[in-house]
Amino acid sequence: MKAVLPDVMTAKLQELLGPSGFLTDAESLTAYGQDWTRIAEPAPSGVVLPTSTTQVQAIVSLARSHKVALVPSGGRTGLSGGAVAARGELVLSLARMNKVLGIDPVGRSLTCEAGAVTAMVQEAARDQGLMYPVDFASSGSSQIGGNIATNAGGIQVIRYGMTRNWVTGLKVVTGTGELLDLNKGLLKNNTGLDFRHLMIGSEGVLGIIVEATLALTTPPANPKVLVLGVPSMNAIMSVLEHCQAALPLLAFEFFSDLALDKVISAHGLQQPLQGRYPFYALVEFEEVNPDVDREVLALVEKCMASGWVGDAVLSHNEAQRRSLWRLREDISGTIARWTPYKNDIATTVAQVPALLARVEKLIETRYADLEVVWYGHIGDGNLHLNILCPETMSVDEFQQHCKSVSTELFTILADLGGSVSAEHGVGLLKKEFLGYSRSQFEIDLMRSIKREFDPDGILNPGKVI
Ligand code: S2G
Ligand code: ZN
């Protein structure tokens, strides 16, 4: 049954926002009621698109008085159902609050509204000869507010860290309609609890991010990409150790031959190496001195002599660098057609070999007849394990089977102090597994903190905690 808003609230929203700021047509409800997961039928009661913080505060106060749940919504590129509105909630989209408000080239910072698209922010920084260094495949449609709410990671975390490292100021409307102006872009500010870091990664359950100030940095000197064919994931970890010692790394990714095969077949791309290998490492580094090619050659020869690498290719220009990156960045979009069951797991780098030894055994037994696609940010301990749904299984039967395997996978992770959600967040999808990475006391503490910021429980109820 389609959920409907109280008439009084509908009238107030129409008066406040006008026809382009308050949508209830079926197409908008579907589009704004879902993210990149397909785990629930989108069923919001409406979509509001405010153009100012004052409007956001007015919407929150209406939602409070009429006890209507709000789902904050950015680019809706999330992968854990955090932006899904399936129970009559009102979607609050920041899409119309999308401006870059200012750049300080000396202080190296950029202030933008939450709805600013990530790629647009990256371009605004580039225009000033600077860089906003958090990057991932969905940056063309994700929004800064959503990146902050999910503490987005991506492909350069090994060098630049997560979104959390780059937020110097945050304006947030809480569940009581208060506007918090957190840290105000200061690089130094030790005046008590830093609520900025509570909001980062809170997935919309504590507040609605309306504006952010981001730190910027200098772009790397002539980045180059090396793709290596390797015999095992453990060999990749030996290669990582030597690359860390020899090169100023920007990224250290990996993917399995099956992942590569799917991307090459789908997009008609070239194999990067003469032969095929079980796994590939994609290493990006800065060319900080003219001898770096010679150093890379020495490194590759050493890795080959040790049996960790079978073959290698080095980019010699920007076009080659981008085409090698496509082999990694196109994986997610390419395998989506098999409605993959996604695991986004992490341990400390030192424990990756121990994790692999146990997970590979689990896969052999529990996923024996299924296609398993490995890829991810192995250099920072984050692996993406995607199981592809076979034609012979219904999606429900497949999801149930994978969910039962997840409990065993997450037990291994808990044993290693790992994370059941390294970068994609908890949302709806990982909520039932939160206890494998967080203690009950911590979860209860999160709920108490939520009660302080959102006493009526109107902000993204049912998500995360
Ligand atoms: C990646 C993108 C989302 C996915 O490619 O690193 O985080 O499909 C992923 O896992
Ligand atoms: Zn990832």
Short mmCIF file of C-alpha atoms and ligand atoms in Angstrom, two decimals:
data_model
loop_
_atom_site.label_atom_id
_atom_site.label_comp_id
_atom_site.label_asym_id
_atom_site.label_seq_id
_atom_site.Cartn_x
_atom_site.Cartn_y
_atom_site.Cartn_z
CA MET A 1 0.00 0.00 0.00
CA LYS A 2 1.42 3.42 -0.97
CA ALA A 3 2.21 5.41 2.16
CA VAL A 4 0.70 8.88 2.28
CA LEU A 5 1.81 11.93 4.22
CA PRO A 6 -0.64 13.73 6.53
CA ASP A 7 -2.61 16.29 4.43
CA VAL A 8 -1.47 19.17 6.63
CA MET A 9 2.17 18.23 6.10
CA THR A 10 1.67 17.84 2.36
CA ALA A 11 0.18 21.32 2.15
CA LYS A 12 3.02 22.81 4.21
CA LEU A 13 5.68 21.08 2.08
CA GLN A 14 4.04 22.32 -1.13
CA GLU A 15 3.97 25.85 0.26
CA LEU A 16 7.57 25.66 1.51
CA LEU A 17 9.18 23.96 -1.50
CA GLY A 18 6.94 24.48 -4.55
CA PRO A 19 6.30 21.85 -7.26
CA SER A 20 10.00 21.22 -8.10
CA GLY A 21 10.90 20.78 -4.46
CA PHE A 22 8.25 18.26 -3.42
CA LEU A 23 7.64 15.19 -5.64
CA THR A 24 5.12 12.39 -5.24
CA ASP A 25 4.93 10.97 -8.78
CA ALA A 26 5.60 7.21 -9.09
CA GLU A 27 8.78 7.65 -11.14
CA SER A 28 10.36 9.99 -8.56
CA LEU A 29 9.30 7.79 -5.64
CA THR A 30 11.00 4.80 -7.27
CA ALA A 31 14.14 6.65 -8.33
CA TYR A 32 14.71 8.48 -5.04
CA GLY A 33 13.61 5.55 -2.89
CA GLN A 34 16.52 3.30 -3.79
CA ASP A 35 20.31 3.19 -3.94
CA TRP A 36 22.55 0.78 -5.89
CA THR A 37 21.31 -2.18 -3.85
CA ARG A 38 18.12 -3.88 -4.94
CA ILE A 39 17.15 -5.30 -1.60
CA ALA A 40 13.76 -3.69 -1.11
CA GLU A 41 10.90 -2.26 -3.16
CA PRO A 42 11.31 1.55 -2.94
CA ALA A 43 8.16 2.97 -1.29
CA PRO A 44 8.70 6.48 0.05
CA SER A 45 5.69 8.72 0.79
CA GLY A 46 7.33 11.60 -1.06
CA VAL A 47 10.58 13.29 -2.03
CA VAL A 48 11.62 16.74 -0.84
CA LEU A 49 14.47 18.65 -2.47
CA PRO A 50 15.30 21.69 -0.32
CA THR A 51 17.52 24.47 -1.67
CA SER A 52 18.70 25.86 1.67
CA THR A 53 19.61 24.83 5.20
CA THR A 54 16.61 26.80 6.50
CA GLN A 55 14.34 24.66 4.36
CA VAL A 56 16.04 21.50 5.67
CA GLN A 57 15.37 22.68 9.23
CA ALA A 58 11.73 23.44 8.40
CA ILE A 59 11.30 19.94 6.91
CA VAL A 60 12.81 18.35 10.03
CA SER A 61 10.46 20.27 12.29
CA LEU A 62 7.43 19.26 10.17
CA ALA A 63 8.63 15.63 10.21
CA ARG A 64 8.98 15.78 13.98
CA SER A 65 5.52 17.18 14.57
CA HIS A 66 3.88 14.72 12.18
CA LYS A 67 6.13 11.77 13.21
CA VAL A 68 7.28 11.17 9.64
CA ALA A 69 10.62 9.39 9.11
CA LEU A 70 13.20 11.09 6.90
CA VAL A 71 15.78 9.32 4.68
CA PRO A 72 18.64 11.70 3.78
CA SER A 73 19.60 11.10 0.15
CA GLY A 74 22.65 12.04 -1.91
CA GLY A 75 23.79 10.39 -5.14
CA ARG A 76 22.14 7.11 -4.09
CA THR A 77 25.24 5.15 -5.10
CA GLY A 78 25.35 3.32 -1.74
CA LEU A 79 25.82 -0.43 -1.59
CA SER A 80 24.30 -1.30 1.77
CA GLY A 81 20.76 0.08 1.48
CA GLY A 82 21.49 3.14 3.63
CA ALA A 83 19.48 5.44 1.33
CA VAL A 84 16.62 3.00 0.68
CA ALA A 85 13.13 4.28 1.61
CA ALA A 86 10.90 1.19 1.66
CA ARG A 87 8.53 2.01 4.53
CA GLY A 88 6.76 5.25 3.63
CA GLU A 89 9.59 7.51 4.71
CA LEU A 90 10.00 10.99 3.23
CA VAL A 91 13.20 11.12 1.16
CA LEU A 92 15.15 14.32 1.79
CA SER A 93 17.39 14.79 -1.25
CA LEU A 94 20.30 17.26 -1.13
CA ALA A 95 20.53 17.23 -4.94
CA ARG A 96 19.47 20.88 -5.26
CA MET A 97 22.02 22.05 -2.65
CA ASN A 98 24.95 21.30 -4.95
CA LYS A 99 27.14 24.38 -5.19
CA VAL A 100 30.84 24.82 -4.54
CA LEU A 101 30.70 27.83 -2.19
CA GLY A 102 34.37 28.78 -2.11
CA ILE A 103 37.99 27.67 -2.43
CA ASP A 104 40.90 28.91 -0.32
CA PRO A 105 44.04 28.14 -2.40
CA VAL A 106 46.37 29.30 0.37
CA GLY A 107 44.65 27.38 3.15
CA ARG A 108 44.07 24.59 0.58
CA SER A 109 40.41 24.03 1.36
CA LEU A 110 37.09 23.95 -0.48
CA THR A 111 33.62 24.58 0.95
CA CYS A 112 30.61 23.08 -0.81
CA GLU A 113 27.00 22.16 -0.24
CA ALA A 114 26.30 18.52 0.57
CA GLY A 115 24.72 17.83 -2.83
CA ALA A 116 27.86 18.77 -4.76
CA VAL A 117 28.83 15.85 -7.01
CA THR A 118 32.22 14.38 -6.04
CA ALA A 119 33.65 14.66 -9.56
CA MET A 120 32.63 18.35 -9.69
CA VAL A 121 34.47 19.01 -6.41
CA GLN A 122 37.53 17.16 -7.77
CA GLU A 123 37.40 19.35 -10.90
CA ALA A 124 37.05 22.57 -8.89
CA ALA A 125 40.16 21.59 -6.92
CA ARG A 126 42.04 20.66 -10.14
CA ASP A 127 41.22 24.11 -11.59
CA GLN A 128 43.20 25.58 -8.68
CA GLY A 129 46.12 23.19 -9.23
CA LEU A 130 45.05 21.22 -6.16
CA MET A 131 43.38 17.85 -5.57
CA TYR A 132 40.54 16.40 -3.50
CA PRO A 133 42.10 12.94 -3.20
CA VAL A 134 39.23 10.62 -2.24
CA ASP A 135 38.31 8.83 -5.48
CA PHE A 136 36.25 5.82 -6.56
CA ALA A 137 34.36 4.54 -9.60
CA SER A 138 31.01 6.18 -8.64
CA SER A 139 32.48 9.70 -8.18
CA GLY A 140 30.60 10.91 -11.25
CA SER A 141 27.25 10.51 -9.51
CA SER A 142 28.00 10.33 -5.78
CA GLN A 143 27.61 13.49 -3.71
CA ILE A 144 29.98 14.87 -1.07
CA GLY A 145 27.32 14.69 1.65
CA GLY A 146 26.79 10.98 0.98
CA ASN A 147 30.55 10.36 0.78
CA ILE A 148 30.90 11.92 4.24
CA ALA A 149 27.84 10.14 5.68
CA THR A 150 29.37 6.82 4.60
CA ASN A 151 33.04 7.79 5.11
CA ALA A 152 33.74 6.69 1.54
CA GLY A 153 37.11 5.04 0.83
CA GLY A 154 38.01 4.07 -2.74
CA ILE A 155 41.20 3.45 -4.63
CA GLN A 156 43.70 5.82 -3.02
CA VAL A 157 43.17 5.10 0.68
CA ILE A 158 46.66 3.59 0.99
CA ARG A 159 48.07 7.06 0.27
CA TYR A 160 45.39 9.53 1.32
CA GLY A 161 43.14 7.69 3.78
CA MET A 162 39.34 7.74 3.97
CA THR A 163 36.95 10.70 3.57
CA ARG A 164 37.24 11.23 7.33
CA ASN A 165 40.81 12.48 6.89
CA TRP A 166 39.72 15.35 4.62
CA VAL A 167 36.72 16.92 6.37
CA THR A 168 37.74 20.09 8.27
CA GLY A 169 34.26 21.54 8.67
CA LEU A 170 30.72 20.17 8.67
CA LYS A 171 27.28 21.78 8.91
CA VAL A 172 24.65 19.30 10.05
CA VAL A 173 20.94 19.60 10.87
CA THR A 174 20.12 17.24 13.75
CA GLY A 175 16.88 15.36 14.36
CA THR A 176 15.75 18.26 16.56
CA GLY A 177 16.27 20.75 13.72
CA GLU A 178 19.36 22.31 15.35
CA LEU A 179 22.10 23.43 12.96
CA LEU A 180 25.56 22.31 14.13
CA ASP A 181 28.52 24.19 12.63
CA LEU A 182 31.31 21.74 13.41
CA ASN A 183 35.02 22.67 13.50
CA LYS A 184 34.51 25.51 10.96
CA GLY A 185 37.42 24.49 8.70
CA LEU A 186 40.01 24.83 11.46
CA LEU A 187 43.13 22.67 11.13
CA LYS A 188 43.73 23.00 14.85
CA ASN A 189 40.90 23.04 17.39
CA ASN A 190 41.09 21.16 20.67
CA THR A 191 37.92 22.36 22.41
CA GLY A 192 36.23 19.21 23.65
CA LEU A 193 34.43 16.35 21.85
CA ASP A 194 34.72 16.61 18.06
CA PHE A 195 31.15 15.82 16.87
CA ARG A 196 32.40 16.07 13.25
CA HIS A 197 33.82 12.56 13.64
CA LEU A 198 30.56 11.21 15.01
CA MET A 199 28.73 12.52 11.96
CA ILE A 200 31.27 11.14 9.46
CA GLY A 201 30.17 7.57 8.71
CA SER A 202 26.86 7.91 10.62
CA GLU A 203 24.82 7.15 7.47
CA GLY A 204 22.17 9.79 8.18
CA VAL A 205 21.07 8.40 11.56
CA LEU A 206 22.42 11.34 13.61
CA GLY A 207 21.97 14.31 11.32
CA ILE A 208 21.52 15.64 7.78
CA ILE A 209 24.80 16.94 6.35
CA VAL A 210 24.11 20.21 4.50
CA GLU A 211 27.58 21.68 3.95
CA ALA A 212 31.21 20.59 4.18
CA THR A 213 34.65 22.14 4.20
CA LEU A 214 37.23 19.81 2.70
CA ALA A 215 41.02 19.89 2.86
CA LEU A 216 42.83 19.74 -0.48
CA THR A 217 46.35 18.60 -1.37
CA THR A 218 48.84 18.84 -4.22
CA PRO A 219 48.32 16.37 -7.06
CA PRO A 220 50.94 13.57 -7.43
CA ALA A 221 53.86 14.01 -9.85
CA ASN A 222 53.18 12.02 -13.02
CA PRO A 223 51.42 8.91 -11.68
CA LYS A 224 52.28 5.63 -13.41
CA VAL A 225 50.57 2.25 -13.26
CA LEU A 226 52.18 -1.18 -13.10
CA VAL A 227 50.04 -4.29 -13.62
CA LEU A 228 51.59 -7.55 -12.42
CA GLY A 229 50.46 -11.13 -13.05
CA VAL A 230 50.74 -13.07 -9.80
CA PRO A 231 50.21 -16.74 -8.86
CA SER A 232 48.36 -16.25 -5.55
CA MET A 233 46.90 -13.61 -3.27
CA ASN A 234 49.63 -14.33 -0.76
CA ALA A 235 52.23 -13.54 -3.41
CA ILE A 236 50.51 -10.15 -3.79
CA MET A 237 51.27 -9.41 -0.14
CA SER A 238 55.00 -10.10 -0.74
CA VAL A 239 54.86 -7.77 -3.75
CA LEU A 240 53.14 -5.13 -1.59
CA GLU A 241 55.96 -5.28 0.96
CA HIS A 242 58.58 -4.63 -1.71
CA CYS A 243 56.55 -1.98 -3.49
CA GLN A 244 56.02 -0.13 -0.20
CA ALA A 245 59.78 -0.12 0.34
CA ALA A 246 60.70 0.92 -3.20
CA LEU A 247 57.95 3.23 -4.54
CA PRO A 248 55.88 6.26 -3.41
CA LEU A 249 52.60 4.35 -3.71
CA LEU A 250 49.30 5.98 -4.66
CA ALA A 251 47.25 2.79 -4.96
CA PHE A 252 47.72 -0.95 -4.54
CA GLU A 253 44.74 -2.88 -5.88
CA PHE A 254 44.13 -6.46 -6.99
CA PHE A 255 41.66 -8.50 -8.99
CA SER A 256 41.21 -12.14 -9.95
CA ASP A 257 41.48 -13.53 -13.49
CA LEU A 258 37.71 -14.11 -13.49
CA ALA A 259 37.15 -10.41 -12.75
CA LEU A 260 39.51 -9.48 -15.58
CA ASP A 261 37.85 -11.93 -17.95
CA LYS A 262 34.39 -10.47 -17.27
CA VAL A 263 35.62 -6.90 -17.87
CA ILE A 264 37.57 -7.75 -21.05
CA SER A 265 34.69 -9.78 -22.50
CA ALA A 266 32.11 -7.11 -21.65
CA HIS A 267 34.09 -4.14 -22.99
CA GLY A 268 36.29 -5.71 -25.67
CA LEU A 269 39.46 -4.57 -23.90
CA GLN A 270 42.98 -5.95 -24.36
CA GLN A 271 44.61 -8.47 -22.01
CA PRO A 272 47.29 -6.48 -20.11
CA LEU A 273 49.92 -9.26 -20.25
CA GLN A 274 51.05 -12.00 -22.65
CA GLY A 275 49.67 -14.80 -20.47
CA ARG A 276 46.87 -15.22 -17.94
CA TYR A 277 47.48 -15.36 -14.19
CA PRO A 278 45.25 -16.33 -11.25
CA PHE A 279 45.50 -12.77 -9.88
CA TYR A 280 46.71 -9.33 -10.91
CA ALA A 281 48.09 -6.49 -8.82
CA LEU A 282 47.55 -2.93 -10.02
CA VAL A 283 50.16 -0.63 -8.49
CA GLU A 284 50.04 3.15 -8.98
CA PHE A 285 52.95 5.30 -7.85
CA GLU A 286 54.43 8.79 -8.32
CA GLU A 287 57.30 9.30 -10.74
CA VAL A 288 59.25 11.35 -8.23
CA ASN A 289 62.58 10.97 -10.02
CA PRO A 290 63.64 10.28 -13.63
CA ASP A 291 65.20 6.93 -12.59
CA VAL A 292 61.93 5.49 -11.36
CA ASP A 293 61.50 3.25 -14.45
CA ARG A 294 64.88 1.66 -13.70
CA GLU A 295 63.90 1.19 -10.06
CA VAL A 296 60.61 -0.40 -11.15
CA LEU A 297 62.46 -2.76 -13.47
CA ALA A 298 64.76 -3.85 -10.64
CA LEU A 299 61.75 -4.35 -8.39
CA VAL A 300 59.89 -6.44 -10.97
CA GLU A 301 62.99 -8.57 -11.64
CA LYS A 302 63.37 -9.24 -7.91
CA CYS A 303 59.69 -10.20 -7.60
CA MET A 304 59.96 -12.46 -10.64
CA ALA A 305 63.09 -14.13 -9.28
CA SER A 306 61.19 -14.80 -6.05
CA GLY A 307 58.28 -16.37 -7.95
CA TRP A 308 55.80 -13.70 -6.81
CA VAL A 309 55.33 -12.21 -10.29
CA GLY A 310 55.04 -13.90 -13.69
CA ASP A 311 54.84 -10.84 -15.95
CA ALA A 312 54.39 -7.08 -15.75
CA VAL A 313 53.38 -4.05 -17.82
CA LEU A 314 54.14 -0.40 -17.02
CA SER A 315 52.11 2.55 -18.36
CA HIS A 316 54.16 5.02 -20.43
CA ASN A 317 51.52 7.66 -20.98
CA GLU A 318 48.20 8.89 -19.61
CA ALA A 319 46.12 6.87 -22.09
CA GLN A 320 47.86 3.62 -21.07
CA ARG A 321 47.51 4.53 -17.38
CA ARG A 322 43.75 5.07 -17.78
CA SER A 323 43.23 1.88 -19.83
CA LEU A 324 45.02 -0.19 -17.18
CA TRP A 325 42.86 1.41 -14.46
CA ARG A 326 39.73 0.46 -16.46
CA LEU A 327 40.57 -3.21 -15.90
CA ARG A 328 40.06 -2.59 -12.17
CA GLU A 329 37.48 0.19 -12.05
CA ASP A 330 35.07 -1.45 -14.51
CA ILE A 331 34.70 -4.63 -12.42
CA SER A 332 31.88 -3.45 -10.19
CA GLY A 333 29.68 -2.17 -13.03
CA THR A 334 30.47 -5.20 -15.20
CA ILE A 335 29.47 -7.91 -12.71
CA ALA A 336 26.28 -6.09 -11.57
CA ARG A 337 24.27 -8.05 -14.20
CA TRP A 338 24.84 -11.23 -12.13
CA THR A 339 23.21 -9.58 -9.05
CA PRO A 340 26.33 -10.41 -7.03
CA TYR A 341 26.26 -11.09 -3.31
CA LYS A 342 28.83 -8.55 -2.10
CA ASN A 343 31.23 -8.86 0.77
CA ASP A 344 33.32 -5.80 1.56
CA ILE A 345 35.70 -7.02 4.27
CA ALA A 346 38.89 -5.79 5.89
CA THR A 347 41.60 -6.79 8.32
CA THR A 348 44.91 -5.18 9.16
CA VAL A 349 47.40 -5.59 6.29
CA ALA A 350 49.51 -7.90 8.45
CA GLN A 351 46.56 -10.29 8.83
CA VAL A 352 45.54 -10.50 5.18
CA PRO A 353 47.47 -13.77 4.62
CA ALA A 354 45.77 -15.36 7.66
CA LEU A 355 42.38 -14.13 6.43
CA LEU A 356 43.02 -15.45 2.93
CA ALA A 357 44.08 -18.88 4.15
CA ARG A 358 40.81 -19.31 6.05
CA VAL A 359 38.49 -17.64 3.53
CA GLU A 360 39.86 -19.59 0.56
CA LYS A 361 39.08 -22.84 2.46
CA LEU A 362 35.56 -21.56 3.18
CA ILE A 363 35.02 -20.71 -0.49
CA GLU A 364 36.25 -24.14 -1.61
CA THR A 365 33.61 -25.84 0.53
CA ARG A 366 30.68 -23.44 0.59
CA TYR A 367 30.96 -21.77 -2.82
CA ALA A 368 32.34 -24.80 -4.68
CA ASP A 369 30.03 -24.50 -7.71
CA LEU A 370 29.64 -20.73 -7.81
CA GLU A 371 31.65 -18.04 -9.62
CA VAL A 372 33.65 -16.07 -7.05
CA VAL A 373 35.07 -12.69 -8.13
CA TRP A 374 37.85 -11.22 -6.00
CA TYR A 375 38.97 -7.60 -6.29
CA GLY A 376 39.68 -4.60 -4.09
CA HIS A 377 42.11 -2.49 -2.17
CA ILE A 378 44.40 -5.22 -0.85
CA GLY A 379 47.09 -2.62 -0.02
CA ASP A 380 44.92 -1.27 2.79
CA GLY A 381 43.55 -4.66 3.84
CA ASN A 382 40.14 -4.22 2.15
CA LEU A 383 38.95 -7.08 -0.08
CA HIS A 384 35.78 -7.28 -2.16
CA LEU A 385 34.49 -10.85 -2.43
CA ASN A 386 31.58 -11.01 -4.88
CA ILE A 387 29.66 -14.22 -5.54
CA LEU A 388 27.80 -14.25 -8.88
CA CYS A 389 24.24 -15.57 -8.98
CA PRO A 390 24.07 -18.55 -11.35
CA GLU A 391 21.19 -18.90 -13.83
CA THR A 392 20.28 -22.20 -12.12
CA MET A 393 19.41 -20.50 -8.82
CA SER A 394 16.66 -17.99 -7.97
CA VAL A 395 18.02 -14.74 -6.53
CA ASP A 396 16.25 -15.44 -3.22
CA GLU A 397 17.68 -18.96 -2.91
CA PHE A 398 21.11 -17.59 -3.89
CA GLN A 399 20.95 -14.71 -1.37
CA GLN A 400 19.90 -17.10 1.42
CA HIS A 401 22.79 -19.44 0.64
CA CYS A 402 25.32 -16.57 0.58
CA LYS A 403 23.92 -15.10 3.78
CA SER A 404 24.49 -18.41 5.57
CA VAL A 405 28.08 -18.45 4.29
CA SER A 406 28.49 -14.86 5.50
CA THR A 407 28.00 -15.92 9.10
CA GLU A 408 31.00 -18.23 8.73
CA LEU A 409 32.99 -15.55 6.89
CA PHE A 410 32.19 -12.98 9.57
CA THR A 411 33.17 -15.42 12.34
CA ILE A 412 36.62 -15.64 10.73
CA LEU A 413 36.72 -11.83 10.54
CA ALA A 414 35.65 -11.45 14.17
CA ASP A 415 38.44 -13.84 15.13
CA LEU A 416 40.94 -11.59 13.32
CA GLY A 417 39.46 -8.32 14.63
CA GLY A 418 38.38 -7.47 11.09
CA SER A 419 35.46 -5.43 9.68
CA VAL A 420 32.27 -6.82 8.13
CA SER A 421 31.98 -3.57 6.18
CA ALA A 422 35.25 -1.89 5.29
CA GLU A 423 33.95 0.98 3.16
CA HIS A 424 30.35 0.40 1.97
CA GLY A 425 28.73 1.02 5.36
CA VAL A 426 26.09 -0.93 7.31
CA GLY A 427 22.76 0.50 6.08
CA LEU A 428 20.19 -2.31 5.96
CA LEU A 429 22.34 -5.01 4.41
CA LYS A 430 24.97 -5.45 7.12
CA LYS A 431 22.92 -4.41 10.17
CA GLU A 432 22.24 -7.98 11.33
CA PHE A 433 25.99 -8.72 11.16
CA LEU A 434 27.18 -5.60 13.06
CA GLY A 435 27.88 -7.68 16.17
CA TYR A 436 30.70 -9.51 14.38
CA SER A 437 32.68 -6.25 14.34
CA ARG A 438 31.24 -4.19 17.22
CA SER A 439 30.48 -5.19 20.83
CA GLN A 440 26.93 -5.05 22.19
CA PHE A 441 28.06 -2.33 24.58
CA GLU A 442 29.28 -0.24 21.60
CA ILE A 443 26.01 -0.81 19.73
CA ASP A 444 24.01 0.24 22.81
CA LEU A 445 26.23 3.32 23.10
CA MET A 446 25.52 4.19 19.46
CA ARG A 447 21.78 3.93 20.19
CA SER A 448 22.11 6.24 23.23
CA ILE A 449 24.02 8.79 21.16
CA LYS A 450 21.34 8.58 18.45
CA ARG A 451 18.70 9.38 21.09
CA GLU A 452 20.57 12.60 21.90
CA PHE A 453 20.85 13.78 18.28
CA ASP A 454 17.49 12.39 17.09
CA PRO A 455 15.18 12.01 20.14
CA ASP A 456 12.09 11.27 18.00
CA GLY A 457 13.93 8.67 15.91
CA ILE A 458 12.92 10.30 12.61
CA LEU A 459 16.39 10.14 10.96
CA ASN A 460 16.89 7.07 8.78
CA PRO A 461 15.19 4.74 11.28
CA GLY A 462 16.01 1.01 10.94
CA LYS A 463 19.43 1.65 9.40
CA VAL A 464 22.85 0.77 10.87
CA ILE A 465 21.82 0.30 14.53
C1 S2G B 1 35.25 -1.11 -5.67
C2 S2G B 1 32.82 -0.58 -5.77
C3 S2G B 1 31.54 -1.15 -5.36
C4 S2G B 1 31.47 -2.68 -5.47
O1 S2G B 1 35.22 -1.36 -6.88
O2 S2G B 1 36.27 -0.88 -5.01
O3 S2G B 1 34.03 -0.53 -3.68
O4 S2G B 1 30.89 -3.16 -6.41
C5 S2G B 1 33.94 -1.16 -4.92
O5 S2G B 1 32.03 -3.37 -4.63
ZN ZN B 2 36.01 -0.69 -2.96
#
